Amino acid sequence: MPRTILIVDDLATNRIVIKVMLDRAHYNVAQAANAATALDRIADARPDLVLLDMRLSDIDGIAFCKKLKSSPDTADLPVIAISASPDPGARLRALEAGADEVLTKPLNEASLLARVRSLLRARATLEDLTLRRDTHRALGFAEPTARFHGPARIALIAPPRVTRTWRDGLRRVSSDRLIPMRQSEALQLDKGGAAPDLFVIGTDPGCEASGLRLVSELRTRPETRHAALILAAPETAQDSAAMALDLGANDLVTMPVDARELALRIRNQMARLRLERTLRDTLKDGLRLAVTDALTGLHNRHYALPYLARIAARAAKTGEDFAVISIDIDRFKQVNDRHGHAAGDAVLTTVACRLKQAMREIDLVARVGGEEFLLALPQTDRHGAETIAERLRQAVAGHPVALPCGTGEIAVTISIGVAIGRGGGLPDGPTQVDLVRALMQAADRALYAAKAAGRNAVHFSRCAA
């Protein structure tokens, strides 16, 4: 389902120009001519991002941005401020008020859409992590203890003369630890070492391609994939800047860099990064003992049902389908009978590991019975579920499982049943929990059909909820 963008501008012609750009990218567009109307639109349309003109008829845009960022209901709502003035002071005031970006008129369509895509991706990540945190709360677990945040580790990657200028400027306005670094050093960070929290990447004019390659590499490597990335690019390199956002950069700053602006952007990115870390820690630490299976390390049934209910609730709002997959290890009883329970445990742990490795970070894999597994896949339609289910089947059947104490190997297969939950609203009557139970039953029936068809197969439920 397309994301919704709210345009807040008191001039209808400005709103029309921006709406045309967003329509071409197939976003849903809501409009407001003033702050009061914007608040009503936010309550009704629940937009995913706001494009806010800095001059409104009823309130200063800076004050309205502060209002949005100070409310718990809208604090996480991304805001792109739009200014008619190229004044650096106006840009700084907007960033201080909490704006995620400040664009100057006339708007460059490619730059605007790239920034919109980047902020929506970041918002989606927070939504997925928040979904898991809310499941944690629903199960009655305490919030993790608030941690003290010391100075951030900031890597500065640019030609030496540029790095020295950045470091000297930031030292006057920031207490973060500044680490000059070459590109080769950034790509050779040890997996067990303390990687920088944030990278500021700059290049000489005309050499932007090397910065783009570094952004792409850092975003894909395990040591740095969760780090914040800020690319410093010349004002004339708008195409390269837009590409950097699509490759995974979190933010952009124009060269020559103003130290105060860079410090504000670092502050904003570190606030987001620390929130993501807190949410991830909630999942890792708060749920581990009570809602995980001791043998496989997967989540158990107690976690799966409320998490699925929240996926259903989110799908009702976004219109995105989701999938429920039921898996059973074929002829598992024969493994225990012929080879012993130690061999059965080896099969369970190996299958669990292969399932986990084949899934996305946002997917849920739970062990819900002796040899039964339940998978929940948000934002997944029938085609996506079919692809993933077949990948899971092959991941298990493709290699035998080693038995304990070097006693040999055993071939293992799984049968898979899939049911699709439809987004866009629930039918009258059932709650999310009722819907989830119905989908789990539908996936189980599809699993039985896969068993009846000869095992080592994928079968889809004929109905969707």
Coordinates of C-alpha atoms in Angstrom, one line a residue:
M1 CA 0.0 0.0 0.0
P2 CA 1.5 3.4 -1.0
R3 CA 2.8 5.6 1.8
T4 CA 1.0 8.9 2.6
I5 CA 2.8 12.2 2.4
L6 CA 1.3 15.4 4.0
I7 CA 2.1 18.7 2.2
V8 CA 1.7 21.7 4.5
D9 CA 2.0 25.0 2.6
D10 CA -0.3 28.0 2.6
L11 CA 0.1 28.5 -1.2
A12 CA -2.0 26.2 -3.3
T13 CA 0.4 26.5 -6.3
N14 CA 3.2 25.2 -4.2
R15 CA 1.1 22.3 -3.0
I16 CA 0.2 21.4 -6.6
V17 CA 3.8 21.4 -7.8
I18 CA 4.9 19.1 -5.0
K19 CA 1.8 16.9 -5.4
V20 CA 2.6 16.3 -9.1
M21 CA 6.1 15.1 -8.1
L22 CA 4.7 12.7 -5.5
D23 CA 1.9 11.5 -7.7
R24 CA 4.5 10.4 -10.3
A25 CA 6.1 8.3 -7.6
H26 CA 2.7 6.8 -6.7
Y27 CA 2.5 8.2 -3.1
N28 CA -0.8 9.0 -1.5
V29 CA -0.9 12.8 -0.9
A30 CA -2.7 14.8 1.7
Q31 CA -2.7 18.6 1.8
A32 CA -3.1 21.3 4.4
A33 CA -2.9 25.1 4.0
N34 CA -2.1 25.8 7.6
A35 CA -0.9 24.2 10.9
A36 CA -4.4 23.8 12.4
T37 CA -5.6 21.9 9.3
A38 CA -2.3 19.9 9.3
L39 CA -3.0 18.6 12.8
D40 CA -6.4 17.4 11.7
R41 CA -4.9 15.7 8.6
I42 CA -2.3 14.0 10.8
A43 CA -5.0 12.7 13.1
D44 CA -7.2 11.5 10.1
A45 CA -4.8 10.4 7.4
R46 CA -1.9 9.3 9.7
P47 CA 0.8 10.3 7.2
D48 CA 4.2 8.7 7.1
L49 CA 6.1 11.9 6.3
V50 CA 5.4 15.7 6.4
L51 CA 6.7 18.2 3.9
L52 CA 6.5 21.5 5.8
D53 CA 6.9 25.0 4.4
M54 CA 8.7 27.2 6.8
R55 CA 6.2 30.1 6.4
L56 CA 2.6 29.4 7.3
S57 CA -0.3 31.8 7.8
D58 CA -1.1 30.8 11.3
I59 CA 2.2 29.8 12.9
D60 CA 5.9 29.9 12.1
G61 CA 7.1 26.7 10.5
I62 CA 9.9 26.3 13.1
A63 CA 7.4 26.5 15.9
F64 CA 5.1 24.0 14.2
C65 CA 8.1 21.6 13.7
K66 CA 8.9 21.9 17.4
K67 CA 5.3 21.2 18.3
L68 CA 5.3 18.0 16.2
K69 CA 8.6 16.8 17.7
S70 CA 7.6 17.5 21.3
S71 CA 4.4 15.4 21.1
P72 CA 4.7 11.6 21.8
D73 CA 2.2 10.9 19.0
T74 CA 4.2 12.7 16.3
A75 CA 7.8 12.8 17.6
D76 CA 8.8 10.0 15.2
L77 CA 7.1 11.5 12.2
P78 CA 9.7 12.5 9.6
V79 CA 9.6 16.2 8.7
I80 CA 11.2 17.7 5.6
A81 CA 11.3 21.5 6.0
I82 CA 11.1 23.6 2.8
S83 CA 12.5 27.1 2.8
A84 CA 12.4 29.8 0.2
S85 CA 15.6 31.2 1.6
P86 CA 19.1 29.7 1.2
D87 CA 20.1 31.4 4.4
P88 CA 22.3 29.0 6.4
G89 CA 20.9 30.3 9.6
A90 CA 17.3 29.3 8.6
R91 CA 18.6 25.8 7.8
L92 CA 20.2 25.5 11.2
R93 CA 17.1 26.7 13.1
A94 CA 15.0 24.1 11.2
L95 CA 17.5 21.3 12.1
E96 CA 17.6 22.5 15.7
A97 CA 13.8 22.3 15.8
G98 CA 13.9 18.6 14.8
A99 CA 13.5 18.7 11.0
D100 CA 15.1 15.7 9.3
E101 CA 16.1 17.7 6.3
V102 CA 15.8 21.2 4.9
L103 CA 15.3 21.7 1.2
T104 CA 15.4 25.0 -0.6
K105 CA 13.0 26.1 -3.4
P106 CA 12.9 25.5 -6.2
L107 CA 12.8 21.8 -5.4
N108 CA 14.8 19.3 -7.3
E109 CA 12.5 16.4 -7.9
A110 CA 15.1 13.6 -7.9
S111 CA 16.6 15.0 -4.6
L112 CA 13.2 15.3 -3.0
L113 CA 12.1 11.8 -3.9
A114 CA 15.4 10.3 -2.8
R115 CA 15.2 12.0 0.6
V116 CA 11.5 10.8 0.9
R117 CA 12.5 7.2 0.2
S118 CA 15.4 7.4 2.7
L119 CA 13.3 8.7 5.5
L120 CA 10.5 6.2 4.8
R121 CA 12.9 3.4 5.0
A122 CA 14.3 4.6 8.3
R123 CA 10.7 5.0 9.6
A124 CA 9.9 1.4 8.5
T125 CA 12.9 0.1 10.4
L126 CA 11.7 1.8 13.6
E127 CA 8.2 0.6 13.1
D128 CA 9.4 -3.0 12.8
L129 CA 11.5 -2.7 15.9
T130 CA 8.8 -0.9 17.8
L131 CA 6.4 -3.8 16.9
R132 CA 8.7 -6.2 18.7
R133 CA 9.0 -3.8 21.7
D134 CA 5.2 -3.6 22.0
T135 CA 5.0 -7.4 21.9
H136 CA 7.5 -7.3 24.8
R137 CA 5.3 -4.9 26.8
A138 CA 2.1 -6.9 26.0
L139 CA 3.8 -10.0 27.6
G140 CA 4.4 -8.0 30.8
F141 CA 8.2 -7.7 30.7
A142 CA 9.9 -4.8 32.2
E143 CA 11.6 -2.2 30.1
P144 CA 15.4 -2.4 30.0
T145 CA 17.3 -0.1 32.3
A146 CA 18.1 3.2 30.6
R147 CA 21.8 3.3 29.6
F148 CA 24.2 6.2 29.8
H149 CA 25.3 7.4 26.4
G150 CA 28.9 8.6 26.3
P151 CA 30.5 10.5 23.4
A152 CA 29.8 9.0 20.0
R153 CA 32.6 7.5 17.9
I154 CA 32.6 9.6 14.7
A155 CA 34.7 8.5 11.7
L156 CA 35.8 11.3 9.4
I157 CA 36.7 10.0 5.9
A158 CA 37.9 12.5 3.3
P159 CA 41.1 13.9 1.8
P160 CA 43.5 14.9 4.7
R161 CA 43.0 18.7 4.3
V162 CA 39.2 18.3 4.5
T163 CA 39.4 15.9 7.4
R164 CA 41.5 18.4 9.4
T165 CA 39.0 21.2 8.7
W166 CA 36.0 19.1 9.8
R167 CA 37.8 17.9 13.0
D168 CA 38.8 21.4 14.0
G169 CA 35.3 22.8 13.4
L170 CA 33.5 19.9 15.2
R171 CA 35.8 20.2 18.2
R172 CA 34.4 23.6 18.9
V173 CA 30.8 22.5 19.0
S174 CA 30.8 18.8 19.8
S175 CA 32.2 16.5 22.5
D176 CA 32.1 13.4 20.3
R177 CA 35.2 11.4 19.7
L178 CA 36.5 12.3 16.2
I179 CA 38.5 9.6 14.3
P180 CA 40.2 10.5 11.0
M181 CA 40.1 7.4 8.8
R182 CA 41.0 6.3 5.3
Q183 CA 38.6 4.4 3.2
S184 CA 40.7 1.3 3.3
E185 CA 40.7 1.4 7.1
A186 CA 36.9 1.7 7.2
L187 CA 36.7 -1.4 5.0
Q188 CA 39.1 -3.4 7.2
L189 CA 37.4 -3.0 10.6
D190 CA 37.6 -6.1 12.8
K191 CA 34.4 -7.9 13.4
G192 CA 35.0 -8.0 17.2
G193 CA 36.3 -4.5 17.5
A194 CA 34.4 -1.3 18.3
A195 CA 33.3 0.1 15.0
P196 CA 32.4 3.8 14.7
D197 CA 28.8 4.8 15.4
L198 CA 28.7 7.2 12.5
F199 CA 30.7 7.8 9.4
V200 CA 31.0 11.2 7.7
I201 CA 32.2 10.6 4.1
G202 CA 33.5 13.2 1.7
T203 CA 35.4 13.2 -1.6
D204 CA 37.0 15.7 -3.8
P205 CA 34.8 17.3 -6.5
G206 CA 34.5 15.0 -9.5
C207 CA 35.4 11.9 -7.4
E208 CA 31.9 11.3 -5.9
A209 CA 31.9 7.7 -7.2
S210 CA 34.4 6.6 -4.6
G211 CA 32.1 7.9 -1.8
L212 CA 29.1 6.1 -3.3
R213 CA 31.0 2.9 -3.3
L214 CA 32.0 3.3 0.3
V215 CA 28.4 4.0 1.3
S216 CA 27.3 0.8 -0.4
E217 CA 30.1 -1.3 1.1
L218 CA 29.6 0.0 4.7
R219 CA 25.9 -0.6 4.5
T220 CA 26.3 -4.2 3.6
R221 CA 29.1 -5.3 6.0
P222 CA 28.1 -6.8 9.3
E223 CA 30.4 -4.6 11.3
T224 CA 28.9 -1.3 10.0
R225 CA 25.5 -2.1 8.5
H226 CA 23.7 -0.5 11.5
A227 CA 26.0 2.5 11.6
A228 CA 24.8 6.0 10.6
L229 CA 26.3 7.3 7.3
I230 CA 26.4 11.0 6.3
L231 CA 27.7 11.9 2.9
A232 CA 29.2 15.3 2.2
A233 CA 28.8 16.2 -1.4
P234 CA 29.2 19.4 -3.5
E235 CA 25.9 21.3 -4.1
T236 CA 26.4 20.6 -7.9
A237 CA 26.4 16.8 -7.4
Q238 CA 22.7 16.4 -6.7
D239 CA 22.4 13.2 -8.8
S240 CA 25.2 11.6 -6.8
A241 CA 23.6 12.8 -3.5
A242 CA 20.3 11.3 -4.5
M243 CA 22.0 8.0 -5.4
A244 CA 23.8 8.0 -2.0
L245 CA 20.5 8.0 -0.2
D246 CA 19.2 5.1 -2.3
L247 CA 22.5 3.2 -1.5
G248 CA 22.0 3.5 2.2
A249 CA 23.2 6.9 3.4
N250 CA 21.2 8.3 6.2
D251 CA 21.8 12.0 5.6
L252 CA 23.5 14.5 3.3
V253 CA 25.5 17.7 4.0
T254 CA 26.6 20.2 1.4
M255 CA 30.3 21.0 0.9
P256 CA 32.0 23.1 2.1
V257 CA 30.6 21.8 5.4
D258 CA 29.4 24.2 8.1
A259 CA 30.6 22.6 11.4
R260 CA 27.4 23.7 13.3
E261 CA 25.2 22.1 10.7
L262 CA 27.2 18.9 10.6
A263 CA 27.1 18.7 14.4
L264 CA 23.3 19.0 14.3
R265 CA 23.0 16.3 11.7
I266 CA 25.3 14.1 13.7
R267 CA 23.2 14.7 16.8
N268 CA 19.9 13.9 15.0
Q269 CA 21.4 10.7 13.5
M270 CA 22.8 9.6 16.8
A271 CA 19.4 10.0 18.5
R272 CA 17.8 7.8 15.9
L273 CA 20.7 5.3 16.1
R274 CA 20.5 5.1 19.9
L275 CA 16.7 4.5 19.7
E276 CA 17.2 1.7 17.3
R277 CA 19.8 0.1 19.6
T278 CA 17.6 0.4 22.6
L279 CA 14.7 -1.3 20.7
R280 CA 17.1 -4.1 19.5
D281 CA 18.4 -4.6 23.0
T282 CA 14.8 -4.9 24.3
L283 CA 14.3 -7.8 21.9
K284 CA 17.6 -9.5 22.6
D285 CA 17.7 -9.1 26.4
G286 CA 14.1 -8.7 27.7
L287 CA 12.6 -11.7 26.0
R288 CA 15.4 -14.2 25.9
L289 CA 14.6 -16.3 29.0
A290 CA 10.8 -16.3 29.1
V291 CA 9.9 -16.5 25.4
T292 CA 12.6 -18.6 23.9
D293 CA 12.9 -22.3 23.4
A294 CA 15.9 -23.6 25.4
L295 CA 17.0 -26.2 22.8
T296 CA 16.9 -24.2 19.6
G297 CA 17.1 -20.6 20.9
L298 CA 14.0 -19.7 18.8
H299 CA 11.0 -17.9 20.2
N300 CA 8.2 -20.1 21.5
R301 CA 4.4 -20.1 21.3
H302 CA 4.0 -17.6 24.1
Y303 CA 5.8 -15.0 22.0
A304 CA 4.4 -15.9 18.6
L305 CA 0.7 -15.3 19.1
P306 CA 0.9 -11.6 20.4
Y307 CA 3.5 -10.9 17.8
L308 CA 1.3 -12.2 15.0
A309 CA -1.6 -10.2 16.4
R310 CA 0.4 -7.0 16.0
I311 CA 1.4 -7.9 12.5
A312 CA -2.3 -8.3 11.7
A313 CA -3.1 -5.0 13.3
R314 CA -0.4 -3.2 11.3
A315 CA -1.6 -4.9 8.1
A316 CA -5.1 -3.6 8.8
K317 CA -3.7 -0.1 8.8
T318 CA -1.2 -0.3 5.9
G319 CA -3.0 -2.7 3.6
E320 CA 0.1 -4.9 3.3
D321 CA -0.4 -8.7 3.2
F322 CA 1.5 -11.0 5.6
A323 CA 2.1 -14.7 5.6
V324 CA 1.9 -17.4 8.3
I325 CA 3.9 -20.6 7.7
S326 CA 3.6 -23.9 9.5
I327 CA 6.5 -26.4 9.3
D328 CA 6.8 -29.9 10.5
I329 CA 9.9 -32.2 10.3
D330 CA 9.1 -35.2 8.2
R331 CA 9.2 -38.6 10.0
F332 CA 10.8 -37.1 13.1
K333 CA 9.6 -39.9 15.4
Q334 CA 11.6 -42.4 13.3
V335 CA 14.8 -40.3 14.0
N336 CA 14.3 -40.6 17.7
D337 CA 13.3 -44.3 17.5
R338 CA 16.3 -45.3 15.3
H339 CA 19.0 -43.0 16.4
G340 CA 18.1 -41.8 19.9
H341 CA 17.0 -38.5 21.4
A342 CA 20.4 -36.9 21.1
A343 CA 20.1 -37.4 17.3
G344 CA 16.6 -35.9 17.5
D345 CA 18.0 -32.8 19.3
A346 CA 20.7 -32.4 16.6
V347 CA 18.0 -32.5 13.9
L348 CA 15.9 -29.9 15.7
T349 CA 18.8 -27.5 16.3
T350 CA 20.1 -27.8 12.8
V351 CA 16.7 -27.3 11.2
A352 CA 16.1 -24.3 13.4
C353 CA 19.4 -22.8 12.4
R354 CA 18.8 -23.3 8.7
L355 CA 15.3 -21.7 9.0
K356 CA 16.7 -18.7 10.9
Q357 CA 19.5 -18.2 8.4
A358 CA 17.1 -18.2 5.4
M359 CA 14.7 -15.6 6.9
R360 CA 14.8 -11.8 6.9
E361 CA 15.6 -9.8 10.1
I362 CA 12.0 -8.7 10.5
D363 CA 10.5 -12.2 10.2
L364 CA 9.6 -14.4 13.2
V365 CA 10.7 -18.1 13.5
A366 CA 9.2 -19.9 16.5
R367 CA 9.3 -23.5 17.7
V368 CA 5.7 -24.2 18.8
G369 CA 5.8 -28.0 19.4
G370 CA 8.1 -31.0 19.4
E371 CA 9.1 -30.9 15.7
E372 CA 6.7 -28.0 14.7
F373 CA 7.8 -24.5 13.7
L374 CA 5.7 -21.4 13.1
L375 CA 6.9 -18.5 10.9
A376 CA 5.4 -15.0 10.6
L377 CA 6.4 -12.9 7.6
P378 CA 5.2 -9.2 7.7
Q379 CA 4.8 -7.3 4.4
T380 CA 4.7 -10.5 2.3
D381 CA 2.3 -11.4 -0.4
R382 CA 1.6 -14.8 -1.9
H383 CA 4.4 -14.6 -4.4
G384 CA 6.9 -13.6 -1.8
A385 CA 5.7 -16.3 0.6
E386 CA 6.0 -18.9 -2.2
T387 CA 9.6 -17.9 -2.8
I388 CA 10.6 -17.9 0.8
A389 CA 8.8 -21.2 1.6
E390 CA 10.6 -23.0 -1.3
R391 CA 13.9 -21.5 -0.1
L392 CA 13.3 -22.9 3.4
R393 CA 12.4 -26.4 2.0
Q394 CA 15.6 -26.5 0.0
A395 CA 17.7 -25.2 2.9
V396 CA 16.7 -28.2 5.0
A397 CA 16.6 -30.9 2.3
G398 CA 19.8 -29.7 0.5
H399 CA 22.2 -31.1 3.1
P400 CA 22.1 -34.0 5.5
V401 CA 22.3 -33.4 9.3
A402 CA 25.4 -34.6 11.1
L403 CA 24.6 -37.0 14.0
P404 CA 26.3 -36.6 17.4
C405 CA 29.7 -38.0 18.1
G406 CA 30.5 -38.4 14.5
T407 CA 28.2 -41.4 14.1
G408 CA 27.1 -40.4 10.6
E409 CA 24.6 -38.3 8.8
I410 CA 20.9 -38.4 8.2
A411 CA 18.7 -36.9 5.4
V412 CA 16.0 -34.6 6.7
T413 CA 13.1 -32.9 5.0
I414 CA 10.2 -30.7 6.0
S415 CA 6.6 -30.2 5.0
I416 CA 5.3 -26.6 4.7
G417 CA 1.9 -25.1 4.9
V418 CA 1.3 -21.4 4.1
A419 CA -1.7 -19.0 4.7
I420 CA -1.9 -15.4 3.6
G421 CA -3.4 -12.7 5.8
R422 CA -4.9 -9.9 3.7
G423 CA -4.1 -6.3 4.6
G424 CA -6.5 -3.3 4.5
G425 CA -8.8 -4.0 7.4
L426 CA -10.4 -6.8 9.4
P427 CA -13.7 -8.4 8.6
D428 CA -16.6 -7.5 10.9
G429 CA -16.4 -9.4 14.2
P430 CA -13.1 -11.1 14.6
T431 CA -10.3 -9.5 16.6
Q432 CA -6.7 -9.7 15.6
V433 CA -6.2 -12.7 17.9
D434 CA -9.2 -14.5 16.3
L435 CA -7.7 -13.7 12.8
V436 CA -4.3 -15.0 13.8
R437 CA -5.7 -18.2 15.2
A438 CA -7.7 -18.7 12.0
L439 CA -4.6 -18.2 9.9
M440 CA -2.6 -20.6 12.0
Q441 CA -5.3 -23.2 11.6
A442 CA -5.4 -22.6 7.8
A443 CA -1.6 -23.0 7.7
D444 CA -1.9 -26.2 9.6
R445 CA -4.5 -27.6 7.2
A446 CA -2.2 -26.7 4.3
L447 CA 0.7 -28.5 6.2
Y448 CA -1.4 -31.7 6.4
A449 CA -2.1 -31.4 2.7
A450 CA 1.7 -31.2 2.1
K451 CA 2.1 -34.3 4.2
A452 CA -0.6 -36.1 2.3
A453 CA 1.0 -35.1 -1.0
G454 CA 4.1 -37.1 -0.1
R455 CA 6.1 -34.7 2.3
N456 CA 9.0 -32.5 1.5
A457 CA 6.5 -30.1 -0.2
V458 CA 5.0 -26.7 0.1
H459 CA 1.2 -26.3 0.1
F460 CA -0.9 -23.1 0.2
S461 CA -4.2 -22.7 2.1
R462 CA -7.1 -22.2 -0.4
C463 CA -8.5 -19.3 1.6
A464 CA -7.0 -16.1 3.1
A465 CA -8.2 -14.2 6.1

